[in-house]
Amino acid sequence: MLHEKSRAQGPSGRLLRFRGQITASSEQPMARRCLLTSLLLVFVTTAPLRAEVAIPPLVYTLGDAVMFKTGGQSIMLGHGSQPTLSPEARQAAWVEHGDDPAQARLMLCDIASGNASILAKPGGNLHSPSFSPDGGNVIFVRRTETGQSELWSVRPGEKPRKLAQAGGLAGDDFFEPVFSLADGRILYHDLESLYSMSLTGQKNNQTPLKNFNQGHTGAFTSTARFIPRPNSTTLAFSMSVEGSPLFRKKVPDLSSALFLYDPQSRSASRLTPHNITAFAPAWTTDGQALVFTGYSDKHAGTARPFRIWMIRPGQPPVDMGPGEDPRPASGP
């Protein structure tokens, strides 16, 4: 039984904290089964990539390599994790040595030239960078050596600044902060509520997470991500769920799925099929499709099953090849 705010390691080795209860007989979390020891290039037969599927420019990771993909070509930009892509796909940012307070830094790369430089190095552990829709700012999470969580922003060429500190009106943590393309709001959660904040650090809104999973058996963890859909009032989110019988046979842990939430009807519908583990969603800039990290039950429990997928609501997901943490451009 997973109890409120118990700890485990997530699919990318990040710390997980669970909210809610769901039955599971896990002695080892899924990430320990998915060791970072090899790059298993597997071919998933569920909805293989079709020639007519348009692939937006993406950044993603392949092992510890940060990759940029446009059309059918991929190039390596550097080494690190959790990349993010600027509007018009001109710059990429990512974290290097994020879990080492002495070395952690945020990198910025000009994609055309391939030149990379340090964007921020404020000390502490660094996580979850995200470009603003206009490309002028990159937000990220900083955790101090005492465990304090802070939300920071940095503009290229300027010193980073702290927007908010966990506790009080800002909530108890800053999990998976992202921008809304519609109005530039920053959305994040703390396992209890979803928050909306401006770039000045002012909290705008707070919604209990229990509003999103009504009617679904699942649990929110620190890796749950809420993504507003461009040109719509709906948003997508990821949530831990009980896996299929085949998944449970291979992996003694929870699976994960993507959902679409409609605030008008206050209802959530599942987007991804039960035979695919799905997390880390991101909308394409036109709001027509989601890209995400996932793998089929067929490859659950293997050393490195992660692949990039794309799904249009109401259609089957499309396999785009090996990789993790895909992010399309952050704006037009």
Short mmCIF file of C-alpha atoms in Angstrom, two decimals:
data_model
loop_
_atom_site.label_atom_id
_atom_site.label_comp_id
_atom_site.label_asym_id
_atom_site.label_seq_id
_atom_site.Cartn_x
_atom_site.Cartn_y
_atom_site.Cartn_z
CA MET A 1 0.00 0.00 0.00
CA LEU A 2 1.41 3.39 -0.97
CA HIS A 3 0.72 5.85 1.79
CA GLU A 4 0.54 9.60 1.69
CA LYS A 5 3.91 11.17 0.85
CA SER A 6 5.87 7.91 0.88
CA ARG A 7 9.07 8.03 -1.17
CA ALA A 8 10.40 6.10 -4.14
CA GLN A 9 12.47 6.74 -7.23
CA GLY A 10 10.74 7.74 -10.46
CA PRO A 11 11.24 6.66 -14.08
CA SER A 12 14.09 9.14 -14.57
CA GLY A 13 15.62 8.64 -11.14
CA ARG A 14 13.84 11.66 -9.66
CA LEU A 15 12.44 11.62 -6.14
CA LEU A 16 8.79 10.63 -6.01
CA ARG A 17 6.34 11.58 -3.29
CA PHE A 18 2.90 9.99 -3.42
CA ARG A 19 -0.43 11.60 -2.57
CA GLY A 20 -3.41 9.33 -2.00
CA GLN A 21 -3.57 5.55 -1.70
CA ILE A 22 -3.44 2.81 -4.29
CA THR A 23 -2.79 -0.89 -3.86
CA ALA A 24 0.63 -2.12 -5.00
CA SER A 25 2.92 -4.95 -3.94
CA SER A 26 6.17 -3.18 -4.77
CA GLU A 27 9.40 -4.13 -3.04
CA GLN A 28 11.46 -2.21 -5.58
CA PRO A 29 10.21 0.89 -7.44
CA MET A 30 10.04 0.83 -11.18
CA ALA A 31 13.12 2.98 -11.72
CA ARG A 32 15.36 0.40 -10.06
CA ARG A 33 14.15 -2.05 -12.66
CA CYS A 34 14.87 0.50 -15.37
CA LEU A 35 18.58 1.00 -14.66
CA LEU A 36 20.61 3.58 -16.53
CA THR A 37 23.01 0.94 -17.74
CA SER A 38 22.13 0.49 -21.37
CA LEU A 39 20.30 2.00 -24.31
CA LEU A 40 17.91 -0.68 -25.43
CA LEU A 41 16.69 0.22 -28.90
CA VAL A 42 13.39 -1.60 -29.12
CA PHE A 43 10.75 -1.47 -31.82
CA VAL A 44 7.21 -1.11 -30.48
CA THR A 45 4.60 -2.43 -32.84
CA THR A 46 1.64 -0.49 -31.41
CA ALA A 47 0.96 2.27 -33.95
CA PRO A 48 4.45 2.54 -35.50
CA LEU A 49 5.58 5.88 -36.87
CA ARG A 50 3.89 6.65 -40.18
CA ALA A 51 5.44 8.72 -42.93
CA GLU A 52 2.51 11.16 -42.95
CA VAL A 53 2.85 11.99 -39.24
CA ALA A 54 4.39 15.45 -38.90
CA ILE A 55 7.02 15.49 -36.14
CA PRO A 56 7.46 18.91 -34.51
CA PRO A 57 10.95 20.09 -33.53
CA LEU A 58 11.82 18.48 -30.19
CA VAL A 59 14.49 18.31 -27.55
CA TYR A 60 14.79 15.10 -25.58
CA THR A 61 17.35 12.91 -23.84
CA LEU A 62 18.88 9.63 -24.94
CA GLY A 63 20.72 8.28 -21.92
CA ASP A 64 22.65 11.33 -20.70
CA ALA A 65 22.80 12.93 -24.17
CA VAL A 66 20.63 15.98 -24.88
CA MET A 67 19.24 15.65 -28.40
CA PHE A 68 17.50 17.98 -30.85
CA LYS A 69 15.20 16.46 -33.44
CA THR A 70 13.76 18.18 -36.47
CA GLY A 71 12.14 16.28 -39.30
CA GLY A 72 13.87 12.93 -39.47
CA GLN A 73 17.24 14.18 -38.20
CA SER A 74 18.60 14.22 -34.63
CA ILE A 75 21.75 15.94 -33.39
CA MET A 76 23.40 15.90 -29.96
CA LEU A 77 23.60 19.26 -28.19
CA GLY A 78 25.39 18.20 -25.01
CA HIS A 79 25.04 16.07 -21.90
CA GLY A 80 22.47 16.49 -19.15
CA SER A 81 18.79 16.00 -18.40
CA GLN A 82 15.34 17.64 -18.50
CA PRO A 83 15.79 19.75 -21.64
CA THR A 84 13.43 22.53 -22.72
CA LEU A 85 13.08 24.23 -26.12
CA SER A 86 12.57 27.92 -26.83
CA PRO A 87 10.00 29.42 -29.23
CA GLU A 88 10.82 28.77 -32.90
CA ALA A 89 13.24 26.07 -31.67
CA ARG A 90 16.25 28.41 -31.64
CA GLN A 91 17.64 27.67 -28.17
CA ALA A 92 17.64 24.74 -25.78
CA ALA A 93 18.27 24.70 -22.04
CA TRP A 94 18.95 21.75 -19.78
CA VAL A 95 20.36 20.75 -16.40
CA GLU A 96 23.88 19.41 -15.91
CA HIS A 97 24.80 17.58 -12.68
CA GLY A 98 21.40 18.55 -11.27
CA ASP A 99 21.71 16.40 -8.13
CA ASP A 100 25.20 17.62 -7.22
CA PRO A 101 24.96 20.95 -5.35
CA ALA A 102 28.62 21.73 -6.05
CA GLN A 103 28.36 21.29 -9.82
CA ALA A 104 24.68 21.76 -10.73
CA ARG A 105 24.14 24.31 -13.47
CA LEU A 106 21.62 25.31 -16.09
CA MET A 107 22.99 25.29 -19.64
CA LEU A 108 21.84 27.34 -22.64
CA CYS A 109 22.60 26.28 -26.20
CA ASP A 110 22.22 28.12 -29.51
CA ILE A 111 21.01 25.31 -31.76
CA ALA A 112 22.20 26.82 -35.04
CA SER A 113 25.82 27.15 -33.89
CA GLY A 114 25.84 24.37 -31.30
CA ASN A 115 27.50 26.70 -28.78
CA ALA A 116 26.50 26.08 -25.15
CA SER A 117 27.18 28.24 -22.09
CA ILE A 118 26.18 28.39 -18.43
CA LEU A 119 22.83 30.13 -17.97
CA ALA A 120 22.61 29.85 -14.18
CA LYS A 121 24.58 28.29 -11.34
CA PRO A 122 22.94 29.45 -8.09
CA GLY A 123 24.08 26.49 -5.97
CA GLY A 124 21.90 23.67 -4.68
CA ASN A 125 20.15 20.96 -6.68
CA LEU A 126 18.54 22.12 -9.92
CA HIS A 127 15.51 20.63 -11.66
CA SER A 128 12.68 21.20 -14.16
CA PRO A 129 13.73 24.10 -16.41
CA SER A 130 11.07 25.50 -18.72
CA PHE A 131 11.14 28.32 -21.31
CA SER A 132 8.49 31.02 -21.14
CA PRO A 133 6.25 31.28 -24.25
CA ASP A 134 8.11 34.39 -25.43
CA GLY A 135 11.53 32.84 -24.82
CA GLY A 136 12.58 35.65 -22.50
CA ASN A 137 12.77 33.62 -19.30
CA VAL A 138 13.65 30.15 -18.11
CA ILE A 139 12.16 29.02 -14.82
CA PHE A 140 13.64 26.20 -12.75
CA VAL A 141 13.45 24.62 -9.31
CA ARG A 142 16.30 24.97 -6.83
CA ARG A 143 16.55 22.82 -3.73
CA THR A 144 18.91 23.91 -1.00
CA GLU A 145 21.13 21.49 0.91
CA THR A 146 18.64 21.70 3.79
CA GLY A 147 15.85 20.54 1.46
CA GLN A 148 14.12 23.90 1.00
CA SER A 149 12.37 24.17 -2.39
CA GLU A 150 12.49 27.42 -4.37
CA LEU A 151 11.19 28.58 -7.75
CA TRP A 152 13.67 30.67 -9.76
CA SER A 153 13.71 32.56 -13.06
CA VAL A 154 16.60 33.65 -15.24
CA ARG A 155 16.89 35.77 -18.38
CA PRO A 156 19.84 35.05 -20.69
CA GLY A 157 22.69 37.41 -19.82
CA GLU A 158 21.23 38.34 -16.42
CA LYS A 159 21.52 37.01 -12.88
CA PRO A 160 18.89 34.46 -11.79
CA ARG A 161 16.30 35.60 -9.27
CA LYS A 162 14.13 33.75 -6.79
CA LEU A 163 10.41 34.03 -7.49
CA ALA A 164 9.05 32.15 -4.51
CA GLN A 165 9.96 29.85 -1.65
CA ALA A 166 7.96 26.81 -0.63
CA GLY A 167 5.66 27.24 2.33
CA GLY A 168 2.82 29.64 2.97
CA LEU A 169 0.72 30.89 0.06
CA ALA A 170 3.08 29.42 -2.56
CA GLY A 171 2.39 25.85 -1.42
CA ASP A 172 4.67 23.21 0.05
CA ASP A 173 6.76 22.51 -3.08
CA PHE A 174 7.24 23.30 -6.78
CA PHE A 175 6.75 20.03 -8.67
CA GLU A 176 6.90 20.08 -12.49
CA PRO A 177 6.52 23.85 -13.13
CA VAL A 178 5.45 24.70 -16.70
CA PHE A 179 4.17 27.73 -18.55
CA SER A 180 0.73 28.17 -20.05
CA LEU A 181 1.11 29.26 -23.68
CA ALA A 182 -2.13 31.24 -23.47
CA ASP A 183 -1.23 33.74 -20.75
CA GLY A 184 2.28 33.00 -19.50
CA ARG A 185 1.11 31.68 -16.14
CA ILE A 186 3.38 29.24 -14.30
CA LEU A 187 1.60 26.06 -13.21
CA TYR A 188 3.01 23.67 -10.59
CA HIS A 189 1.75 21.44 -7.80
CA ASP A 190 2.74 20.32 -4.31
CA LEU A 191 0.84 16.96 -4.15
CA GLU A 192 -2.14 18.71 -2.55
CA SER A 193 -3.07 21.47 -4.99
CA LEU A 194 -2.35 22.84 -8.47
CA TYR A 195 -1.12 26.45 -8.33
CA SER A 196 -0.95 29.27 -10.83
CA MET A 197 1.70 31.98 -10.45
CA SER A 198 2.84 35.01 -12.43
CA LEU A 199 6.45 35.73 -13.38
CA THR A 200 6.50 38.31 -10.61
CA GLY A 201 5.96 35.51 -8.07
CA GLN A 202 2.32 36.37 -7.32
CA LYS A 203 0.05 33.37 -6.76
CA ASN A 204 -3.11 33.63 -8.89
CA ASN A 205 -5.08 30.46 -8.28
CA GLN A 206 -5.17 27.19 -6.32
CA THR A 207 -7.11 24.02 -7.23
CA PRO A 208 -7.17 20.83 -5.11
CA LEU A 209 -5.67 17.88 -7.00
CA LYS A 210 -8.59 15.70 -5.92
CA ASN A 211 -10.68 17.65 -8.45
CA PHE A 212 -8.74 16.07 -11.31
CA ASN A 213 -8.88 12.36 -10.54
CA GLN A 214 -12.52 12.03 -9.56
CA GLY A 215 -13.84 8.76 -10.93
CA HIS A 216 -10.34 7.35 -11.50
CA THR A 217 -8.28 5.17 -9.18
CA GLY A 218 -4.82 6.68 -9.10
CA ALA A 219 -2.28 8.71 -7.20
CA PHE A 220 -0.35 11.89 -7.87
CA THR A 221 3.41 11.89 -7.36
CA SER A 222 6.08 14.55 -7.62
CA THR A 223 6.52 13.62 -11.31
CA ALA A 224 2.86 14.30 -12.17
CA ARG A 225 2.69 17.08 -14.73
CA PHE A 226 -0.23 19.38 -15.59
CA ILE A 227 -0.10 20.96 -19.07
CA PRO A 228 -2.67 23.56 -20.25
CA ARG A 229 -3.75 22.83 -23.82
CA PRO A 230 -3.03 25.72 -26.22
CA ASN A 231 -6.16 27.35 -27.67
CA SER A 232 -8.37 25.52 -25.18
CA THR A 233 -9.54 25.60 -21.57
CA THR A 234 -8.68 21.92 -21.07
CA LEU A 235 -5.42 20.57 -19.71
CA ALA A 236 -3.59 17.25 -19.80
CA PHE A 237 -2.03 15.58 -16.80
CA SER A 238 -0.19 12.41 -15.86
CA MET A 239 -1.15 10.20 -12.93
CA SER A 240 0.06 6.94 -11.43
CA VAL A 241 -2.40 4.09 -12.05
CA GLU A 242 -2.50 0.35 -11.58
CA GLY A 243 -1.03 -1.34 -14.65
CA SER A 244 -2.48 -4.04 -16.85
CA PRO A 245 -2.16 -7.71 -15.81
CA LEU A 246 0.91 -8.09 -18.05
CA PHE A 247 2.52 -4.96 -16.57
CA ARG A 248 1.89 -6.14 -13.00
CA LYS A 249 3.37 -9.52 -13.85
CA LYS A 250 6.59 -7.89 -15.05
CA VAL A 251 6.90 -4.85 -12.76
CA PRO A 252 5.88 -4.86 -9.08
CA ASP A 253 5.05 -1.17 -9.16
CA LEU A 254 2.56 1.37 -10.47
CA SER A 255 2.09 2.29 -14.10
CA SER A 256 1.21 5.80 -15.30
CA ALA A 257 -1.30 7.24 -17.77
CA LEU A 258 -2.28 10.54 -19.37
CA PHE A 259 -5.67 12.18 -18.89
CA LEU A 260 -7.50 15.18 -20.36
CA TYR A 261 -9.40 17.40 -17.91
CA ASP A 262 -12.32 19.64 -18.91
CA PRO A 263 -12.93 22.38 -16.31
CA GLN A 264 -16.39 23.08 -17.69
CA SER A 265 -17.71 19.59 -16.99
CA ARG A 266 -15.13 18.96 -14.22
CA SER A 267 -14.42 15.57 -15.72
CA ALA A 268 -11.26 13.73 -16.78
CA SER A 269 -10.98 11.22 -19.62
CA ARG A 270 -8.09 8.84 -20.16
CA LEU A 271 -5.99 9.56 -23.26
CA THR A 272 -3.49 6.69 -23.34
CA PRO A 273 -4.35 2.97 -23.66
CA HIS A 274 -3.98 0.56 -20.76
CA ASN A 275 -1.07 -1.30 -22.37
CA ILE A 276 1.24 1.76 -22.41
CA THR A 277 2.92 3.43 -19.45
CA ALA A 278 2.89 7.18 -20.14
CA PHE A 279 4.33 10.21 -18.32
CA ALA A 280 6.09 13.58 -18.86
CA PRO A 281 3.53 14.99 -21.34
CA ALA A 282 3.98 18.19 -23.34
CA TRP A 283 1.60 19.77 -25.88
CA THR A 284 2.72 20.75 -29.35
CA THR A 285 2.35 24.51 -29.85
CA ASP A 286 -0.82 24.12 -31.95
CA GLY A 287 -2.49 22.08 -29.20
CA GLN A 288 -3.27 19.24 -31.60
CA ALA A 289 -1.03 16.57 -30.06
CA LEU A 290 0.86 15.55 -26.96
CA VAL A 291 4.37 14.11 -26.88
CA PHE A 292 5.34 12.00 -23.90
CA THR A 293 7.74 9.42 -22.51
CA GLY A 294 6.43 5.88 -22.36
CA TYR A 295 6.75 2.21 -23.16
CA SER A 296 4.43 -0.67 -23.97
CA ASP A 297 3.71 -3.50 -21.54
CA LYS A 298 5.63 -5.72 -23.95
CA HIS A 299 8.84 -3.92 -22.92
CA ALA A 300 8.03 -3.30 -19.25
CA GLY A 301 10.76 -4.48 -16.90
CA THR A 302 13.55 -4.30 -19.47
CA ALA A 303 16.71 -2.33 -18.76
CA ARG A 304 15.88 0.72 -20.87
CA PRO A 305 12.36 0.63 -22.31
CA PHE A 306 11.73 4.38 -22.64
CA ARG A 307 10.56 5.75 -25.96
CA ILE A 308 9.06 8.99 -27.23
CA TRP A 309 5.42 8.87 -28.27
CA MET A 310 2.94 11.31 -29.81
CA ILE A 311 -0.81 11.13 -29.40
CA ARG A 312 -3.71 13.12 -30.77
CA PRO A 313 -6.76 12.96 -28.48
CA GLY A 314 -9.07 10.23 -29.70
CA GLN A 315 -6.37 8.50 -31.77
CA PRO A 316 -3.86 5.75 -30.92
CA PRO A 317 -0.36 6.84 -29.83
CA VAL A 318 2.46 6.86 -32.36
CA ASP A 319 5.95 5.56 -31.52
CA MET A 320 8.63 8.13 -32.43
CA GLY A 321 11.71 6.19 -31.33
CA PRO A 322 13.90 5.81 -28.23
CA GLY A 323 14.30 8.69 -25.80
CA GLU A 324 12.90 10.48 -22.75
CA ASP A 325 11.57 13.89 -21.67
CA PRO A 326 10.47 15.19 -25.09
CA ARG A 327 9.67 18.93 -25.22
CA PRO A 328 8.38 20.80 -28.29
CA ALA A 329 9.01 24.51 -28.73
CA SER A 330 7.57 26.58 -25.89
CA GLY A 331 5.72 29.01 -28.14
CA PRO A 332 5.00 30.06 -31.74
#
